[in-house]
Short mmCIF file of C-alpha atoms in Angstrom, two decimals:
data_model
loop_
_atom_site.label_atom_id
_atom_site.label_comp_id
_atom_site.label_asym_id
_atom_site.label_seq_id
_atom_site.Cartn_x
_atom_site.Cartn_y
_atom_site.Cartn_z
CA GLY A 1 62.28 -46.55 52.51
CA GLN A 2 62.98 -48.97 49.73
CA ASN A 3 66.38 -50.32 48.80
CA ILE A 4 66.89 -53.01 46.16
CA ASP A 5 70.40 -54.02 45.14
CA GLN A 6 71.62 -56.10 42.23
CA PRO A 7 74.98 -56.32 40.49
CA THR A 8 75.35 -53.90 37.62
CA GLU A 9 76.79 -56.27 35.06
CA MET A 10 77.73 -59.93 34.64
CA THR A 11 79.31 -61.97 31.88
CA ALA A 12 78.82 -65.68 31.25
CA THR A 13 79.47 -68.21 28.52
CA GLU A 14 76.92 -69.80 26.25
CA GLY A 15 75.73 -73.12 27.69
CA ALA A 16 76.75 -72.24 31.23
CA ILE A 17 74.69 -71.44 34.34
CA VAL A 18 74.52 -67.96 35.85
CA GLN A 19 73.01 -66.72 39.11
CA ILE A 20 71.87 -63.11 39.48
CA ASN A 21 71.40 -61.99 43.07
CA CYS A 22 69.01 -59.40 44.48
CA THR A 23 68.85 -58.13 48.03
CA TYR A 24 66.10 -55.89 49.29
CA GLN A 25 65.11 -53.82 52.27
CA THR A 26 61.55 -52.59 51.96
CA SER A 27 58.95 -51.32 54.39
CA GLY A 28 56.42 -53.86 53.12
CA PHE A 29 56.54 -57.03 51.05
CA ASN A 30 54.02 -58.87 48.94
CA GLY A 31 56.02 -60.67 46.31
CA LEU A 32 59.25 -60.48 44.38
CA PHE A 33 59.34 -60.38 40.60
CA TRP A 34 62.00 -60.87 37.97
CA TYR A 35 61.74 -59.22 34.56
CA GLN A 36 63.86 -59.51 31.45
CA GLN A 37 64.50 -56.44 29.34
CA HIS A 38 66.27 -56.49 25.99
CA ALA A 39 67.90 -53.27 24.89
CA GLY A 40 65.32 -50.76 23.69
CA GLU A 41 62.39 -52.94 24.62
CA ALA A 42 59.88 -53.13 27.47
CA PRO A 43 60.43 -55.42 30.46
CA THR A 44 58.75 -58.81 30.22
CA PHE A 45 57.77 -60.95 33.17
CA LEU A 46 59.94 -63.97 34.04
CA SER A 47 59.04 -65.19 37.51
CA TYR A 48 57.31 -64.45 40.78
CA ASN A 49 57.98 -65.57 44.37
CA VAL A 50 55.86 -64.74 47.38
CA LEU A 51 56.80 -67.67 49.62
CA ASP A 52 60.27 -68.90 50.50
CA GLY A 53 61.79 -71.43 48.19
CA LEU A 54 62.51 -72.15 44.58
CA GLU A 55 60.20 -71.62 41.61
CA GLU A 56 61.24 -73.31 38.38
CA LYS A 57 60.12 -72.40 34.87
CA GLY A 58 62.06 -74.21 32.20
CA ARG A 59 65.61 -72.83 32.00
CA PHE A 60 64.81 -70.13 34.55
CA SER A 61 64.45 -70.56 38.32
CA SER A 62 63.99 -68.01 41.05
CA PHE A 63 64.62 -68.36 44.76
CA LEU A 64 63.36 -66.29 47.68
CA SER A 65 64.34 -66.03 51.34
CA ARG A 66 62.11 -63.46 53.02
CA SER A 67 63.96 -63.59 56.34
CA LYS A 68 67.21 -62.67 54.57
CA GLY A 69 65.69 -60.21 52.13
CA TYR A 70 67.32 -62.14 49.32
CA SER A 71 66.42 -63.56 45.96
CA TYR A 72 68.27 -64.95 42.99
CA LEU A 73 67.46 -65.73 39.39
CA LEU A 74 69.16 -68.80 37.97
CA LEU A 75 69.55 -69.16 34.22
CA LYS A 76 70.62 -72.56 32.90
CA GLU A 77 71.94 -73.60 29.49
CA LEU A 78 72.60 -70.00 28.59
CA GLN A 79 71.82 -68.91 25.05
CA MET A 80 72.99 -65.82 23.21
CA LYS A 81 69.43 -64.47 23.26
CA ASP A 82 69.62 -64.37 27.07
CA SER A 83 71.85 -61.30 26.75
CA ALA A 84 69.62 -58.68 28.35
CA SER A 85 69.07 -56.75 31.55
CA TYR A 86 67.36 -58.54 34.41
CA LEU A 87 65.29 -56.48 36.79
CA CYS A 88 64.38 -57.43 40.34
CA ALA A 89 61.20 -55.83 41.70
CA VAL A 90 59.42 -55.96 45.04
CA ARG A 91 55.68 -55.43 45.33
CA ASP A 92 54.57 -53.62 48.43
CA GLN A 93 52.05 -54.87 50.93
CA ASP A 94 48.96 -53.16 49.51
CA PHE A 95 49.52 -54.61 46.00
CA ASN A 96 49.72 -51.25 44.36
CA LYS A 97 53.36 -50.34 44.12
CA PHE A 98 56.40 -52.04 42.69
CA TYR A 99 59.96 -51.04 43.51
CA PHE A 100 62.67 -51.92 41.03
CA GLY A 101 66.38 -52.49 41.30
CA SER A 102 68.68 -50.84 38.77
CA GLY A 103 68.94 -54.04 36.77
CA THR A 104 71.75 -56.46 35.98
CA LYS A 105 73.09 -56.44 32.45
CA LEU A 106 73.99 -59.99 31.43
CA ASN A 107 76.41 -60.49 28.56
CA VAL A 108 76.45 -64.01 27.12
CA LYS A 109 79.61 -64.82 25.16
CA PRO A 110 80.11 -67.65 22.66
CA ASP B 1 46.92 -61.61 24.36
CA VAL B 2 47.31 -58.76 26.82
CA LYS B 3 48.28 -55.43 25.43
CA VAL B 4 49.53 -52.09 26.68
CA THR B 5 50.13 -49.50 24.00
CA GLN B 6 51.81 -46.13 24.12
CA SER B 7 51.13 -43.30 21.71
CA SER B 8 54.69 -42.81 20.46
CA ARG B 9 57.93 -44.80 20.43
CA TYR B 10 60.09 -41.74 19.87
CA LEU B 11 59.36 -38.10 20.62
CA VAL B 12 61.45 -34.95 20.32
CA LYS B 13 60.22 -31.79 22.04
CA ARG B 14 61.64 -28.39 22.82
CA THR B 15 62.27 -27.00 26.28
CA GLY B 16 59.13 -25.39 27.69
CA GLU B 17 56.68 -27.34 25.52
CA LYS B 18 53.74 -29.15 27.06
CA VAL B 19 54.04 -32.88 26.36
CA PHE B 20 51.36 -35.56 26.50
CA LEU B 21 52.22 -39.25 26.69
CA GLU B 22 49.27 -41.59 26.26
CA CYS B 23 48.92 -45.16 27.47
CA VAL B 24 46.06 -47.55 26.76
CA GLN B 25 45.49 -51.06 28.13
CA ASP B 26 42.90 -53.55 26.97
CA MET B 27 42.88 -55.83 30.01
CA ASP B 28 40.37 -53.98 32.20
CA HIS B 29 43.09 -53.51 34.84
CA GLU B 30 42.44 -51.21 37.77
CA ASN B 31 46.03 -50.13 38.36
CA MET B 32 48.16 -48.21 35.89
CA PHE B 33 51.64 -46.78 36.32
CA TRP B 34 54.08 -44.38 34.73
CA TYR B 35 57.82 -44.94 35.17
CA ARG B 36 60.90 -43.36 33.75
CA GLN B 37 64.01 -45.40 33.12
CA ASP B 38 67.49 -43.93 33.10
CA PRO B 39 70.85 -45.72 32.89
CA GLY B 40 72.09 -46.78 36.31
CA LEU B 41 68.90 -45.67 38.03
CA GLY B 42 66.48 -48.38 37.00
CA LEU B 43 62.74 -47.81 36.81
CA ARG B 44 61.48 -44.98 38.97
CA LEU B 45 57.78 -44.52 39.65
CA ILE B 46 56.37 -41.14 38.65
CA TYR B 47 52.64 -41.62 39.30
CA PHE B 48 50.18 -44.42 39.56
CA SER B 49 46.41 -44.72 39.45
CA TYR B 50 44.26 -47.36 41.11
CA ASP B 51 40.93 -46.26 39.66
CA VAL B 52 39.37 -43.77 37.29
CA LYS B 53 40.10 -40.21 38.40
CA MET B 54 42.28 -41.51 41.25
CA LYS B 55 46.01 -40.93 41.30
CA GLU B 56 48.91 -41.10 43.70
CA LYS B 57 52.37 -39.65 43.52
CA GLY B 58 55.25 -41.99 43.11
CA ASP B 59 58.86 -41.33 43.97
CA ILE B 60 59.59 -38.58 41.42
CA PRO B 61 56.36 -36.67 40.60
CA GLU B 62 57.92 -33.20 40.30
CA GLY B 63 57.38 -31.68 36.88
CA TYR B 64 54.72 -34.23 35.92
CA SER B 65 50.97 -34.61 36.20
CA VAL B 66 48.60 -37.39 35.15
CA SER B 67 45.06 -37.89 34.00
CA ARG B 68 42.81 -40.93 34.13
CA GLU B 69 39.37 -40.15 32.77
CA LYS B 70 38.67 -43.69 31.53
CA LYS B 71 39.75 -47.00 33.00
CA GLU B 72 41.76 -48.04 29.97
CA ARG B 73 43.67 -44.78 29.46
CA PHE B 74 46.34 -43.16 31.61
CA SER B 75 48.07 -40.02 30.42
CA LEU B 76 51.33 -38.49 31.60
CA ILE B 77 51.72 -34.75 31.16
CA LEU B 78 54.91 -32.74 31.25
CA GLU B 79 53.63 -29.23 31.90
CA SER B 80 56.83 -27.52 30.72
CA ALA B 81 59.39 -29.93 29.38
CA SER B 82 62.98 -29.59 30.52
CA THR B 83 66.16 -31.26 29.31
CA ASN B 84 66.42 -33.32 32.51
CA GLN B 85 63.17 -35.02 31.51
CA THR B 86 64.87 -36.64 28.55
CA SER B 87 64.34 -40.32 29.31
CA MET B 88 62.59 -43.56 28.44
CA TYR B 89 59.01 -43.50 29.73
CA LEU B 90 57.28 -46.80 30.43
CA CYS B 91 53.61 -47.33 31.15
CA ALA B 92 52.39 -50.46 32.92
CA SER B 93 49.12 -51.95 34.11
CA HIS B 94 48.36 -54.43 36.85
CA ASP B 95 45.34 -56.40 38.00
CA ARG B 96 46.41 -56.73 41.65
CA GLU B 97 47.15 -60.40 41.11
CA TYR B 98 50.56 -60.99 39.64
CA GLU B 99 52.84 -59.15 37.34
CA GLN B 100 52.72 -55.78 35.69
CA TYR B 101 52.38 -55.59 31.94
CA PHE B 102 54.50 -52.97 30.25
CA GLY B 103 53.99 -50.93 27.13
CA PRO B 104 56.78 -50.63 24.54
CA GLY B 105 58.05 -47.36 25.98
CA THR B 106 58.41 -43.82 24.68
CA ARG B 107 61.91 -42.42 24.28
CA LEU B 108 61.52 -38.69 24.86
CA THR B 109 64.24 -36.23 23.97
CA VAL B 110 63.90 -32.63 25.14
CA THR B 111 66.19 -30.20 23.36
#
């Protein structure tokens, strides 16, 4: 089976750093993805990890440890527009299916 | 610029009606997906298709069917809509390389 866990909601202050964790237990693994979803909109791709380590893209970084079944998304220099839900998704081993966590709603306060 | 479009942003249907949700992608992707998204439950896979006329059930296929007659178009069909199918429906496509691309979503209300 597939089990992907993330915190339901987090609050952080503008300008700060926030880390959103994701743990997974899946029968197969071929990459972990992070998506951002603003209220009422479609998810948009943020980052992708298939090997262990840190991937950095501007203010956003994502980390993966396959042995621990663990990933995090790090957001630096938070801006009000970063208020959104962040979805963690695991792609299965035959490239065809993605399994999503329930999402973490991030509230950025002034 | 990649694009996935869905036929409607908002839809209101009555219980028992047959409902068609259309999705079109212009990226020549092989894989297409239908999800529903409900608060606290995240995105749940209904069906996906990896080629024309090919389909596979996802995690929650009951009450739904799909059609893929052309590579760019993937339709979700609710044979007899019920109130528990009120949800946000998201279509996505994928080229087996990296991420999925999502359409804007259809918010369906069944009354």
